Amino acid sequence: MNAASVTTTLAKFGRFTLFLGRLVAGVPSTLRRPRLLLEQVHMTGALSLVIVMLSGLFVGMVLGLQGYDLLRRFGSTESLGTAAALGLLRELGPVITALLFAGRAGTAITSEIGLMLATDQLAAMDMMAVDPVRRICVPRFLGGVVSMPLLAAIFATIGIFGAQVVGVAMMGVDSGQFWSQMRGAVELRDITEGVVKSLAFGIACSAIAVFEGYHALPTAEGVGRATTRTVVNSSVAILAIDYMLTAVLL
Amino acid sequence: MRSEDCVARFDDVGYTVGGRQVLSGLDFAIERGRVTALMGPSGTGKTTLLKLLTGQIQPTAGRVTVIGQDLAMLDRRGLYALRRRMGMLFQNGALLTDLDVYENVAFPLREHTDLPEPVVARIVLMKLESVGLRGAARLLPAELSGGMARRVALARAVVMDPEILIYDEPFAGLDPIALGMVLKLIRDLNQALGITSIVVSHDVHVIERLADRLVLLSGGRIAAAGTPAALAADPDPVVRQFMSGSAEGPVPFHYPAVDVATDMLGTD
């Protein structure tokens, strides 16, 4: 990496930060129009439900199998519930939901805004004295921020159910111990950690998706590249933020 | 021209980007209540001029004044307040694709006013009626033809009753019937509502029928300005070439290049 590309990256990061500031500044005006926000919670959240629930089920089932195999070696299979719940609530729930969100909702946001840019819809709005950042970008950003913790919670819940199906129904772990150990070990701060993480991922993923769409080159290729950048940048951001938050919150 | 007759004024305006001078020495005024056409060969700076006029970019020299306000002095709020008094028709209509025709026309009203729904409905249907598309109110933009989309965009552009209406290539890609309809609408809006119209177009023959005044740009400067009849009789070679649509003339067919022998044979 040479000096020019470092400068370009830093400049882009600076533009992103300023754009994030504009998004946050626009939040109060969106809150005054709850219909706009609800539409976006539906688009980003409700329409991502199927993929999130299916993934949650399978991740939970894999956790059930792997966890059972690992715990069996130490003779403590009854801790399977605790292991699955902690893993899902603190780590896998927020992270995998965020990665799925970037692929499902993030790409949809970027390509939609990019195409609106390419077809002069944003310029037309600007000419009608309607700020496209406030009218288009902020509701999508806020919709993502609201949806992400809800999706992560659903992911974790279904995941625990999946682990229970495998552990209790298939592997024969005692159902009472599965649940009672989990209830004894999981604390409020474990849930808080998951909520904080998924909020942070929601802010990062939604802001990246909106930023890339709004700054896409207004051509077919430009919108395609912007959509790719959304997935790549969001994924890296999710994993980097995850490490930082884990280090702080543990 | 008296200042109250003038809706927009360019005072020695220039625009330079990346070391390239796109526009220079523009000095003209746009008369209230008239149809002014901005014409010129492609790449001559017409779109840049529109962006200057609407405050999307700021000139690097000179001053642009619209409805008595210096655009360089306005912040975003001031610019938006001014833009509420202007309407713009984009080349492809630029309708919001997720809203139907009715909601597209209602969009500026919903964003800028708190009018009750029956009033919004009445205004929107009236504007749609004036462009002949009241019956298409519930269609989506994807279901409209090019000409219809442009008429819907026109209804949207006038829904806030602007003082100035800007048309960017309103006739491009239209069949003769749709073109005739759009032409009639522009003229009617200008005459019935007294809206000042600024039309950017290449289409010399249509513009001759429509405009009160032509401004011909060439190479980032004003080549000529006057009534259509005056420009048709102008002896200037650039004006003659453009008005007659000739391939031969001072505006070159070839993009600047090195000598053909150098390129083809690799020799000096």
Short mmCIF file of C-alpha atoms in Angstrom, two decimals:
data_model
loop_
_atom_site.label_atom_id
_atom_site.label_comp_id
_atom_site.label_asym_id
_atom_site.label_seq_id
_atom_site.Cartn_x
_atom_site.Cartn_y
_atom_site.Cartn_z
CA MET A 1 0.00 0.00 0.00
CA ASN A 2 1.54 3.28 -1.09
CA ALA A 3 1.10 6.77 0.35
CA ALA A 4 -1.57 7.76 -2.18
CA SER A 5 -3.84 4.86 -1.36
CA VAL A 6 -3.41 5.48 2.38
CA THR A 7 -4.49 9.09 1.78
CA THR A 8 -7.46 7.94 -0.32
CA THR A 9 -8.56 5.47 2.36
CA LEU A 10 -8.22 8.08 5.10
CA ALA A 11 -10.14 10.61 3.03
CA LYS A 12 -12.93 8.11 2.47
CA PHE A 13 -13.03 7.32 6.17
CA GLY A 14 -13.30 11.04 6.85
CA ARG A 15 -16.17 11.40 4.37
CA PHE A 16 -17.86 8.42 5.98
CA THR A 17 -17.58 9.97 9.43
CA LEU A 18 -19.03 13.28 8.22
CA PHE A 19 -21.85 11.39 6.47
CA LEU A 20 -22.56 9.45 9.66
CA GLY A 21 -22.84 12.83 11.41
CA ARG A 22 -25.44 13.94 8.83
CA LEU A 23 -27.36 10.70 9.36
CA VAL A 24 -27.41 11.10 13.12
CA ALA A 25 -28.41 14.77 12.79
CA GLY A 26 -31.37 13.67 10.67
CA VAL A 27 -32.65 11.12 13.20
CA PRO A 28 -35.03 13.51 15.07
CA SER A 29 -36.81 14.50 11.84
CA THR A 30 -37.33 10.82 10.95
CA LEU A 31 -38.66 10.08 14.43
CA ARG A 32 -41.32 12.71 13.81
CA ARG A 33 -42.48 10.67 10.78
CA PRO A 34 -42.83 7.16 12.23
CA ARG A 35 -44.42 5.78 9.04
CA LEU A 36 -41.19 6.26 7.10
CA LEU A 37 -39.29 4.43 9.85
CA LEU A 38 -41.83 1.61 10.10
CA GLU A 39 -41.65 1.03 6.34
CA GLN A 40 -37.90 0.58 6.61
CA VAL A 41 -38.08 -1.65 9.69
CA HIS A 42 -40.39 -3.79 7.57
CA MET A 43 -38.04 -3.73 4.56
CA THR A 44 -34.83 -4.42 6.46
CA GLY A 45 -36.14 -6.35 9.46
CA ALA A 46 -39.33 -8.22 8.66
CA LEU A 47 -38.16 -9.26 5.20
CA SER A 48 -34.91 -10.64 6.68
CA LEU A 49 -36.81 -12.80 9.18
CA VAL A 50 -36.88 -16.03 7.18
CA ILE A 51 -33.16 -16.12 6.43
CA VAL A 52 -32.31 -15.13 10.02
CA MET A 53 -34.61 -17.76 11.55
CA LEU A 54 -33.41 -20.55 9.24
CA SER A 55 -29.77 -19.68 9.87
CA GLY A 56 -30.39 -19.44 13.61
CA LEU A 57 -31.95 -22.91 13.65
CA PHE A 58 -29.05 -24.53 11.82
CA VAL A 59 -26.36 -22.68 13.78
CA GLY A 60 -28.09 -23.77 16.99
CA MET A 61 -28.25 -27.38 15.83
CA VAL A 62 -24.55 -27.37 14.90
CA LEU A 63 -23.77 -25.86 18.32
CA GLY A 64 -25.80 -28.67 19.87
CA LEU A 65 -23.77 -31.34 18.08
CA GLN A 66 -20.34 -29.77 18.53
CA GLY A 67 -21.08 -28.70 22.09
CA TYR A 68 -22.32 -32.15 23.00
CA ASP A 69 -19.22 -33.80 21.54
CA LEU A 70 -16.87 -31.40 23.36
CA LEU A 71 -18.68 -31.54 26.72
CA ARG A 72 -18.94 -35.33 26.58
CA ARG A 73 -15.12 -35.49 26.70
CA PHE A 74 -15.25 -33.66 30.06
CA GLY A 75 -18.31 -35.53 31.23
CA SER A 76 -20.44 -32.43 31.56
CA THR A 77 -23.03 -32.72 28.79
CA GLU A 78 -25.67 -31.21 31.09
CA SER A 79 -23.91 -27.84 30.57
CA LEU A 80 -24.86 -27.93 26.90
CA GLY A 81 -27.70 -25.42 27.45
CA THR A 82 -25.38 -22.92 29.13
CA ALA A 83 -22.72 -23.24 26.44
CA ALA A 84 -25.20 -22.82 23.59
CA ALA A 85 -27.01 -19.89 25.22
CA LEU A 86 -23.82 -17.98 26.09
CA GLY A 87 -22.32 -18.57 22.64
CA LEU A 88 -25.48 -17.46 20.89
CA LEU A 89 -26.34 -14.49 23.09
CA ARG A 90 -22.88 -12.99 23.34
CA GLU A 91 -21.21 -13.86 20.07
CA LEU A 92 -22.86 -15.90 17.34
CA GLY A 93 -26.27 -14.23 17.48
CA PRO A 94 -25.10 -10.64 16.95
CA VAL A 95 -22.23 -11.51 14.57
CA ILE A 96 -23.98 -13.94 12.24
CA THR A 97 -27.15 -11.84 12.18
CA ALA A 98 -25.07 -8.82 11.23
CA LEU A 99 -23.29 -10.74 8.45
CA LEU A 100 -26.62 -11.97 7.12
CA PHE A 101 -28.04 -8.46 7.42
CA ALA A 102 -25.15 -7.03 5.36
CA GLY A 103 -25.79 -9.60 2.65
CA ARG A 104 -29.57 -9.36 2.62
CA ALA A 105 -30.65 -5.87 3.71
CA GLY A 106 -27.36 -3.96 3.24
CA THR A 107 -27.06 -4.88 -0.43
CA ALA A 108 -30.73 -4.03 -1.01
CA ILE A 109 -30.26 -0.58 0.57
CA THR A 110 -27.08 0.17 -1.41
CA SER A 111 -28.45 -0.91 -4.76
CA GLU A 112 -31.76 0.88 -4.21
CA ILE A 113 -30.11 4.20 -3.30
CA GLY A 114 -27.48 3.75 -6.04
CA LEU A 115 -30.18 3.23 -8.67
CA MET A 116 -32.15 6.21 -7.37
CA LEU A 117 -28.96 8.23 -7.81
CA ALA A 118 -28.35 6.87 -11.33
CA THR A 119 -31.91 7.65 -12.43
CA ASP A 120 -31.82 11.25 -11.11
CA GLN A 121 -34.44 10.51 -8.44
CA LEU A 122 -32.22 11.93 -5.68
CA ALA A 123 -31.37 14.99 -7.81
CA ALA A 124 -35.08 15.50 -8.49
CA MET A 125 -35.78 15.34 -4.76
CA ASP A 126 -33.02 17.85 -4.10
CA MET A 127 -34.59 20.13 -6.72
CA MET A 128 -37.95 19.81 -4.98
CA ALA A 129 -36.21 21.20 -1.87
CA VAL A 130 -36.36 17.81 -0.14
CA ASP A 131 -33.02 16.74 1.34
CA PRO A 132 -32.40 13.21 -0.04
CA VAL A 133 -30.19 12.34 2.95
CA ARG A 134 -33.04 13.07 5.37
CA ARG A 135 -35.84 11.63 3.23
CA ILE A 136 -34.13 8.51 1.86
CA CYS A 137 -30.92 7.75 3.76
CA VAL A 138 -31.87 8.45 7.40
CA PRO A 139 -35.02 6.25 7.49
CA ARG A 140 -33.06 3.33 5.99
CA PHE A 141 -30.20 3.87 8.43
CA LEU A 142 -32.50 4.08 11.44
CA GLY A 143 -34.59 1.14 10.20
CA GLY A 144 -31.45 -0.99 10.16
CA VAL A 145 -30.37 0.18 13.63
CA VAL A 146 -33.78 -0.73 15.08
CA SER A 147 -34.03 -4.06 13.23
CA MET A 148 -30.61 -5.47 14.06
CA PRO A 149 -31.02 -6.12 17.84
CA LEU A 150 -34.49 -7.57 17.22
CA LEU A 151 -33.17 -9.89 14.52
CA ALA A 152 -30.22 -10.92 16.73
CA ALA A 153 -32.62 -11.72 19.58
CA ILE A 154 -34.76 -13.87 17.30
CA PHE A 155 -31.63 -15.57 15.94
CA ALA A 156 -30.42 -16.43 19.45
CA THR A 157 -33.83 -17.67 20.57
CA ILE A 158 -34.27 -19.96 17.58
CA GLY A 159 -30.63 -21.06 17.95
CA ILE A 160 -31.20 -22.13 21.57
CA PHE A 161 -34.26 -24.05 20.40
CA GLY A 162 -32.10 -25.76 17.71
CA ALA A 163 -29.45 -26.71 20.27
CA GLN A 164 -32.18 -28.09 22.52
CA VAL A 165 -33.65 -30.16 19.67
CA VAL A 166 -30.27 -31.77 18.97
CA GLY A 167 -29.01 -31.99 22.56
CA VAL A 168 -32.16 -33.10 24.35
CA ALA A 169 -34.25 -34.83 21.71
CA MET A 170 -31.47 -36.49 19.73
CA MET A 171 -28.47 -36.87 22.06
CA GLY A 172 -30.42 -37.54 25.23
CA VAL A 173 -29.22 -34.66 27.44
CA ASP A 174 -31.58 -34.26 30.38
CA SER A 175 -34.13 -31.57 29.55
CA GLY A 176 -34.40 -30.25 33.12
CA GLN A 177 -30.66 -29.85 33.49
CA PHE A 178 -30.37 -28.28 30.03
CA TRP A 179 -32.75 -25.48 30.99
CA SER A 180 -31.99 -25.09 34.70
CA GLN A 181 -28.20 -24.81 34.17
CA MET A 182 -28.83 -22.24 31.46
CA ARG A 183 -31.09 -20.21 33.74
CA GLY A 184 -28.55 -20.37 36.53
CA ALA A 185 -25.54 -19.36 34.42
CA VAL A 186 -26.84 -16.73 32.02
CA GLU A 187 -26.71 -13.27 33.56
CA LEU A 188 -28.17 -9.96 32.52
CA ARG A 189 -24.75 -8.71 31.42
CA ASP A 190 -24.51 -11.54 28.86
CA ILE A 191 -27.69 -10.31 27.26
CA THR A 192 -26.53 -6.69 27.50
CA GLU A 193 -23.32 -7.63 25.71
CA GLY A 194 -25.33 -9.09 22.82
CA VAL A 195 -27.63 -6.07 22.63
CA VAL A 196 -24.73 -3.59 22.70
CA LYS A 197 -22.93 -5.52 19.99
CA SER A 198 -25.92 -5.82 17.71
CA LEU A 199 -26.69 -2.11 18.13
CA ALA A 200 -23.10 -1.28 17.15
CA PHE A 201 -23.29 -3.67 14.16
CA GLY A 202 -26.64 -2.14 13.19
CA ILE A 203 -25.14 1.35 13.16
CA ALA A 204 -22.05 0.23 11.22
CA CYS A 205 -23.84 -1.97 8.63
CA SER A 206 -26.69 0.45 7.93
CA ALA A 207 -24.39 3.48 7.70
CA ILE A 208 -22.02 1.63 5.33
CA ALA A 209 -24.91 0.45 3.11
CA VAL A 210 -26.43 3.93 2.89
CA PHE A 211 -23.04 5.63 2.40
CA GLU A 212 -21.98 3.31 -0.43
CA GLY A 213 -25.33 3.70 -2.20
CA TYR A 214 -25.32 7.47 -1.88
CA HIS A 215 -21.74 7.74 -3.16
CA ALA A 216 -21.98 5.11 -5.90
CA LEU A 217 -20.93 6.00 -9.43
CA PRO A 218 -24.25 6.54 -11.22
CA THR A 219 -23.72 3.70 -13.71
CA ALA A 220 -24.65 0.00 -13.79
CA GLU A 221 -21.07 -0.96 -12.99
CA GLY A 222 -20.78 1.70 -10.29
CA VAL A 223 -23.87 0.46 -8.45
CA GLY A 224 -22.62 -3.14 -8.73
CA ARG A 225 -19.26 -2.20 -7.24
CA ALA A 226 -20.89 -0.20 -4.47
CA THR A 227 -23.02 -3.21 -3.54
CA THR A 228 -19.93 -5.41 -3.36
CA ARG A 229 -18.17 -2.83 -1.20
CA THR A 230 -21.11 -2.82 1.18
CA VAL A 231 -20.74 -6.56 1.85
CA VAL A 232 -16.95 -6.48 2.09
CA ASN A 233 -16.68 -3.35 4.25
CA SER A 234 -19.58 -4.37 6.49
CA SER A 235 -18.13 -7.84 7.10
CA VAL A 236 -14.71 -6.47 8.02
CA ALA A 237 -16.30 -3.78 10.20
CA ILE A 238 -18.48 -6.33 12.01
CA LEU A 239 -15.55 -8.58 12.88
CA ALA A 240 -13.28 -5.69 13.90
CA ILE A 241 -15.95 -4.07 16.07
CA ASP A 242 -16.76 -7.48 17.54
CA TYR A 243 -13.18 -7.91 18.73
CA MET A 244 -13.04 -4.41 20.19
CA LEU A 245 -16.36 -4.71 22.01
CA THR A 246 -15.54 -8.18 23.31
CA ALA A 247 -12.25 -6.86 24.70
CA VAL A 248 -14.05 -3.97 26.40
CA LEU A 249 -17.12 -5.83 27.66
CA LEU A 250 -15.54 -9.06 28.96
CA MET B 1 -34.19 44.99 -19.22
CA ARG B 2 -35.55 46.31 -15.92
CA SER B 3 -34.64 44.24 -12.89
CA GLU B 4 -38.28 43.42 -12.11
CA ASP B 5 -38.66 41.95 -15.61
CA CYS B 6 -35.72 39.67 -15.02
CA VAL B 7 -36.10 36.37 -13.17
CA ALA B 8 -32.52 35.16 -13.36
CA ARG B 9 -29.29 36.87 -14.25
CA PHE B 10 -25.78 35.65 -15.05
CA ASP B 11 -23.10 38.32 -14.49
CA ASP B 12 -19.83 37.41 -16.19
CA VAL B 13 -20.14 33.83 -14.92
CA GLY B 14 -17.35 31.31 -15.39
CA TYR B 15 -16.94 27.74 -14.22
CA THR B 16 -13.65 25.88 -14.12
CA VAL B 17 -13.30 22.31 -12.89
CA GLY B 18 -10.08 20.30 -12.65
CA GLY B 19 -8.19 23.03 -14.58
CA ARG B 20 -10.67 22.81 -17.49
CA GLN B 21 -12.75 25.87 -18.26
CA VAL B 22 -16.30 24.64 -18.91
CA LEU B 23 -18.02 28.03 -19.06
CA SER B 24 -16.65 31.55 -19.29
CA GLY B 25 -17.89 35.11 -19.64
CA LEU B 26 -21.61 34.27 -19.49
CA ASP B 27 -23.58 37.49 -19.27
CA PHE B 28 -27.30 37.28 -19.85
CA ALA B 29 -30.69 37.64 -18.21
CA ILE B 30 -33.82 35.52 -18.32
CA GLU B 31 -37.02 37.48 -18.80
CA ARG B 32 -40.05 36.94 -16.58
CA GLY B 33 -43.02 35.17 -18.11
CA ARG B 34 -41.19 34.20 -21.30
CA VAL B 35 -39.86 30.94 -22.73
CA THR B 36 -36.09 31.09 -23.00
CA ALA B 37 -34.28 28.26 -24.74
CA LEU B 38 -30.68 27.34 -24.00
CA MET B 39 -29.22 25.56 -26.99
CA GLY B 40 -25.86 24.40 -28.16
CA PRO B 41 -23.91 21.37 -29.33
CA SER B 42 -23.45 18.46 -26.90
CA GLY B 43 -20.69 18.94 -24.34
CA THR B 44 -20.86 22.69 -24.56
CA GLY B 45 -21.81 23.23 -20.94
CA LYS B 46 -25.62 23.37 -20.99
CA THR B 47 -26.03 20.93 -18.11
CA THR B 48 -23.37 22.81 -16.13
CA LEU B 49 -25.29 26.01 -16.77
CA LEU B 50 -28.48 24.42 -15.43
CA LYS B 51 -26.62 23.29 -12.32
CA LEU B 52 -25.38 26.85 -11.79
CA LEU B 53 -28.89 28.19 -12.26
CA THR B 54 -30.32 25.79 -9.67
CA GLY B 55 -27.48 26.27 -7.19
CA GLN B 56 -26.28 22.65 -7.43
CA ILE B 57 -22.80 24.05 -8.10
CA GLN B 58 -21.29 27.48 -7.52
CA PRO B 59 -19.56 29.50 -10.25
CA THR B 60 -15.80 29.95 -10.00
CA ALA B 61 -16.19 33.48 -11.41
CA GLY B 62 -19.02 35.99 -11.58
CA ARG B 63 -22.45 35.87 -9.97
CA VAL B 64 -25.74 34.04 -10.55
CA THR B 65 -28.88 35.78 -9.28
CA VAL B 66 -32.25 34.00 -9.23
CA ILE B 67 -35.48 35.78 -8.17
CA GLY B 68 -33.34 38.58 -6.78
CA GLN B 69 -31.12 36.36 -4.65
CA ASP B 70 -27.40 35.81 -5.11
CA LEU B 71 -27.04 32.02 -5.03
CA ALA B 72 -23.53 32.18 -3.55
CA MET B 73 -24.94 33.92 -0.46
CA LEU B 74 -27.52 31.23 0.31
CA ASP B 75 -27.04 28.39 2.78
CA ARG B 76 -28.85 25.07 2.29
CA ARG B 77 -32.01 26.35 3.99
CA GLY B 78 -32.06 29.49 1.85
CA LEU B 79 -31.42 27.49 -1.30
CA TYR B 80 -34.24 25.09 -0.49
CA ALA B 81 -36.59 28.02 0.18
CA LEU B 82 -35.69 29.35 -3.27
CA ARG B 83 -36.08 25.96 -4.93
CA ARG B 84 -39.65 25.72 -3.69
CA ARG B 85 -40.33 28.55 -6.11
CA MET B 86 -38.70 26.62 -8.98
CA GLY B 87 -39.72 23.43 -10.73
CA MET B 88 -37.51 21.19 -12.82
CA LEU B 89 -38.35 18.57 -15.38
CA PHE B 90 -35.57 16.03 -15.74
CA GLN B 91 -34.77 14.40 -19.06
CA ASN B 92 -36.11 10.97 -18.06
CA GLY B 93 -38.78 12.35 -15.73
CA ALA B 94 -36.93 11.11 -12.60
CA LEU B 95 -40.17 9.84 -11.05
CA LEU B 96 -39.83 8.01 -7.73
CA THR B 97 -40.16 4.42 -8.84
CA ASP B 98 -41.61 3.05 -5.59
CA LEU B 99 -44.55 5.50 -5.62
CA ASP B 100 -47.48 5.49 -8.05
CA VAL B 101 -48.32 8.44 -10.31
CA TYR B 102 -50.66 10.02 -7.76
CA GLU B 103 -48.13 9.81 -4.92
CA ASN B 104 -45.36 11.13 -7.17
CA VAL B 105 -47.37 14.26 -7.90
CA ALA B 106 -48.42 14.55 -4.25
CA PHE B 107 -44.81 14.15 -3.04
CA PRO B 108 -43.84 17.87 -2.85
CA LEU B 109 -47.16 18.71 -1.15
CA ARG B 110 -46.69 16.00 1.45
CA GLU B 111 -43.09 17.06 2.12
CA HIS B 112 -43.69 20.80 2.34
CA THR B 113 -47.27 21.30 3.52
CA ASP B 114 -49.71 19.91 6.09
CA LEU B 115 -52.69 20.08 3.77
CA PRO B 116 -55.54 17.69 4.61
CA GLU B 117 -55.91 14.70 2.31
CA PRO B 118 -59.03 15.95 0.44
CA VAL B 119 -57.17 19.15 -0.53
CA VAL B 120 -54.08 17.19 -1.62
CA ALA B 121 -56.31 14.90 -3.69
CA ARG B 122 -58.01 17.84 -5.37
CA ILE B 123 -54.72 19.56 -6.27
CA VAL B 124 -53.09 16.35 -7.50
CA LEU B 125 -56.06 15.32 -9.64
CA MET B 126 -56.30 18.84 -11.06
CA LYS B 127 -52.64 18.80 -12.07
CA LEU B 128 -52.96 15.29 -13.50
CA GLU B 129 -56.05 16.37 -15.43
CA SER B 130 -54.09 19.27 -16.92
CA VAL B 131 -51.54 16.83 -18.37
CA GLY B 132 -54.31 14.43 -19.42
CA LEU B 133 -53.34 11.62 -17.03
CA ARG B 134 -55.96 11.71 -14.29
CA GLY B 135 -56.97 8.21 -15.37
CA ALA B 136 -53.39 6.96 -14.85
CA ALA B 137 -53.24 8.10 -11.20
CA ARG B 138 -52.79 4.60 -9.80
CA LEU B 139 -50.24 3.34 -12.33
CA LEU B 140 -46.62 2.83 -11.31
CA PRO B 141 -43.86 4.67 -13.18
CA ALA B 142 -42.71 1.36 -14.71
CA GLU B 143 -46.12 1.06 -16.41
CA LEU B 144 -45.84 4.42 -18.18
CA SER B 145 -44.46 5.21 -21.63
CA GLY B 146 -41.63 7.76 -21.94
CA GLY B 147 -44.02 10.52 -22.96
CA MET B 148 -46.46 9.76 -20.15
CA ALA B 149 -43.65 9.67 -17.57
CA ARG B 150 -42.56 13.11 -18.70
CA ARG B 151 -46.10 14.48 -18.44
CA VAL B 152 -46.42 13.08 -14.89
CA ALA B 153 -43.07 14.69 -14.04
CA LEU B 154 -44.42 17.94 -15.45
CA ALA B 155 -47.52 17.69 -13.24
CA ARG B 156 -45.22 17.11 -10.26
CA ALA B 157 -43.00 20.04 -11.24
CA VAL B 158 -45.96 22.48 -11.24
CA VAL B 159 -47.78 21.09 -8.19
CA MET B 160 -46.26 23.75 -5.91
CA ASP B 161 -47.10 26.49 -8.48
CA PRO B 162 -43.50 27.54 -9.20
CA GLU B 163 -42.45 30.85 -10.70
CA ILE B 164 -39.73 29.28 -12.83
CA LEU B 165 -39.88 25.97 -14.62
CA ILE B 166 -36.71 24.42 -16.01
CA TYR B 167 -36.91 21.73 -18.66
CA ASP B 168 -33.84 19.58 -19.34
CA GLU B 169 -34.15 18.11 -22.85
CA PRO B 170 -37.94 17.74 -22.65
CA PHE B 171 -38.26 16.42 -26.21
CA ALA B 172 -35.42 13.87 -26.28
CA GLY B 173 -36.56 10.41 -27.35
CA LEU B 174 -40.26 11.25 -27.78
CA ASP B 175 -42.39 10.15 -30.72
CA PRO B 176 -43.98 12.99 -32.74
CA ILE B 177 -47.36 12.72 -30.96
CA ALA B 178 -45.85 12.71 -27.44
CA LEU B 179 -43.53 15.53 -28.53
CA GLY B 180 -46.50 17.57 -29.72
CA MET B 181 -48.27 17.00 -26.39
CA VAL B 182 -45.28 18.06 -24.31
CA LEU B 183 -44.73 21.09 -26.54
CA LYS B 184 -48.36 22.15 -26.14
CA LEU B 185 -48.18 21.64 -22.36
CA ILE B 186 -45.09 23.81 -22.00
CA ARG B 187 -46.70 26.56 -24.04
CA ASP B 188 -50.01 26.32 -22.15
CA LEU B 189 -48.29 26.40 -18.75
CA ASN B 190 -46.29 29.41 -19.82
CA GLN B 191 -49.31 31.30 -21.11
CA ALA B 192 -51.99 30.23 -18.64
CA LEU B 193 -49.94 30.44 -15.44
CA GLY B 194 -47.35 32.99 -16.53
CA ILE B 195 -44.53 30.68 -15.49
CA THR B 196 -41.09 31.64 -16.71
CA SER B 197 -39.79 28.68 -18.69
CA ILE B 198 -36.19 27.77 -19.35
CA VAL B 199 -35.81 24.98 -21.88
CA VAL B 200 -32.57 23.19 -22.65
CA SER B 201 -32.77 21.40 -25.95
CA HIS B 202 -30.96 20.54 -29.18
CA ASP B 203 -34.13 20.37 -31.16
CA VAL B 204 -33.88 23.51 -33.31
CA HIS B 205 -37.17 23.09 -35.18
CA VAL B 206 -39.26 22.46 -32.05
CA ILE B 207 -37.58 25.27 -30.17
CA GLU B 208 -38.21 27.70 -33.00
CA ARG B 209 -41.95 27.05 -32.52
CA LEU B 210 -41.79 27.38 -28.74
CA ALA B 211 -39.23 29.89 -27.50
CA ASP B 212 -39.48 33.66 -27.26
CA ARG B 213 -35.74 33.95 -26.94
CA LEU B 214 -32.81 31.68 -27.75
CA VAL B 215 -29.40 31.60 -26.10
CA LEU B 216 -26.92 29.61 -28.14
CA LEU B 217 -23.86 28.29 -26.32
CA SER B 218 -20.73 27.12 -28.05
CA GLY B 219 -17.45 26.13 -26.46
CA GLY B 220 -18.58 27.37 -23.03
CA ARG B 221 -19.45 30.86 -24.28
CA ILE B 222 -22.54 32.55 -25.64
CA ALA B 223 -22.32 32.38 -29.41
CA ALA B 224 -25.56 34.26 -29.99
CA ALA B 225 -28.73 35.36 -28.24
CA GLY B 226 -31.99 36.73 -29.60
CA THR B 227 -35.35 35.80 -31.06
CA PRO B 228 -35.58 32.62 -33.16
CA ALA B 229 -35.99 34.73 -36.30
CA ALA B 230 -32.90 36.77 -35.48
CA LEU B 231 -30.81 33.66 -34.90
CA ALA B 232 -32.07 32.03 -38.09
CA ALA B 233 -30.79 35.05 -39.99
CA ASP B 234 -27.48 35.29 -38.07
CA PRO B 235 -24.48 35.25 -40.41
CA ASP B 236 -22.10 33.80 -37.76
CA PRO B 237 -20.77 30.43 -39.05
CA VAL B 238 -21.25 28.61 -35.67
CA VAL B 239 -24.86 29.85 -35.42
CA ARG B 240 -25.55 28.92 -39.04
CA GLN B 241 -24.08 25.45 -38.62
CA PHE B 242 -26.14 24.75 -35.50
CA MET B 243 -29.41 26.20 -36.78
CA SER B 244 -29.15 24.28 -40.04
CA GLY B 245 -27.85 21.08 -38.44
CA SER B 246 -24.92 20.80 -40.82
CA ALA B 247 -21.98 18.42 -40.28
CA GLU B 248 -19.70 20.92 -42.02
CA GLY B 249 -18.68 24.10 -40.23
CA PRO B 250 -16.58 25.53 -37.44
CA VAL B 251 -17.78 22.93 -34.90
CA PRO B 252 -15.48 20.04 -35.81
CA PHE B 253 -16.69 16.51 -36.60
CA HIS B 254 -13.43 15.04 -35.22
CA TYR B 255 -12.47 15.03 -31.56
CA PRO B 256 -8.99 16.62 -31.25
CA ALA B 257 -6.33 13.99 -32.06
CA VAL B 258 -2.74 13.66 -33.22
CA ASP B 259 -2.04 13.63 -36.94
CA VAL B 260 -3.74 10.67 -38.67
CA ALA B 261 -0.46 9.47 -40.24
CA THR B 262 1.18 9.30 -36.79
CA ASP B 263 -1.70 7.24 -35.41
CA MET B 264 -2.15 4.86 -38.35
CA LEU B 265 1.41 4.37 -39.54
CA GLY B 266 3.29 5.03 -36.34
CA THR B 267 5.49 7.61 -38.15
CA ASP B 268 6.09 11.30 -37.50
#
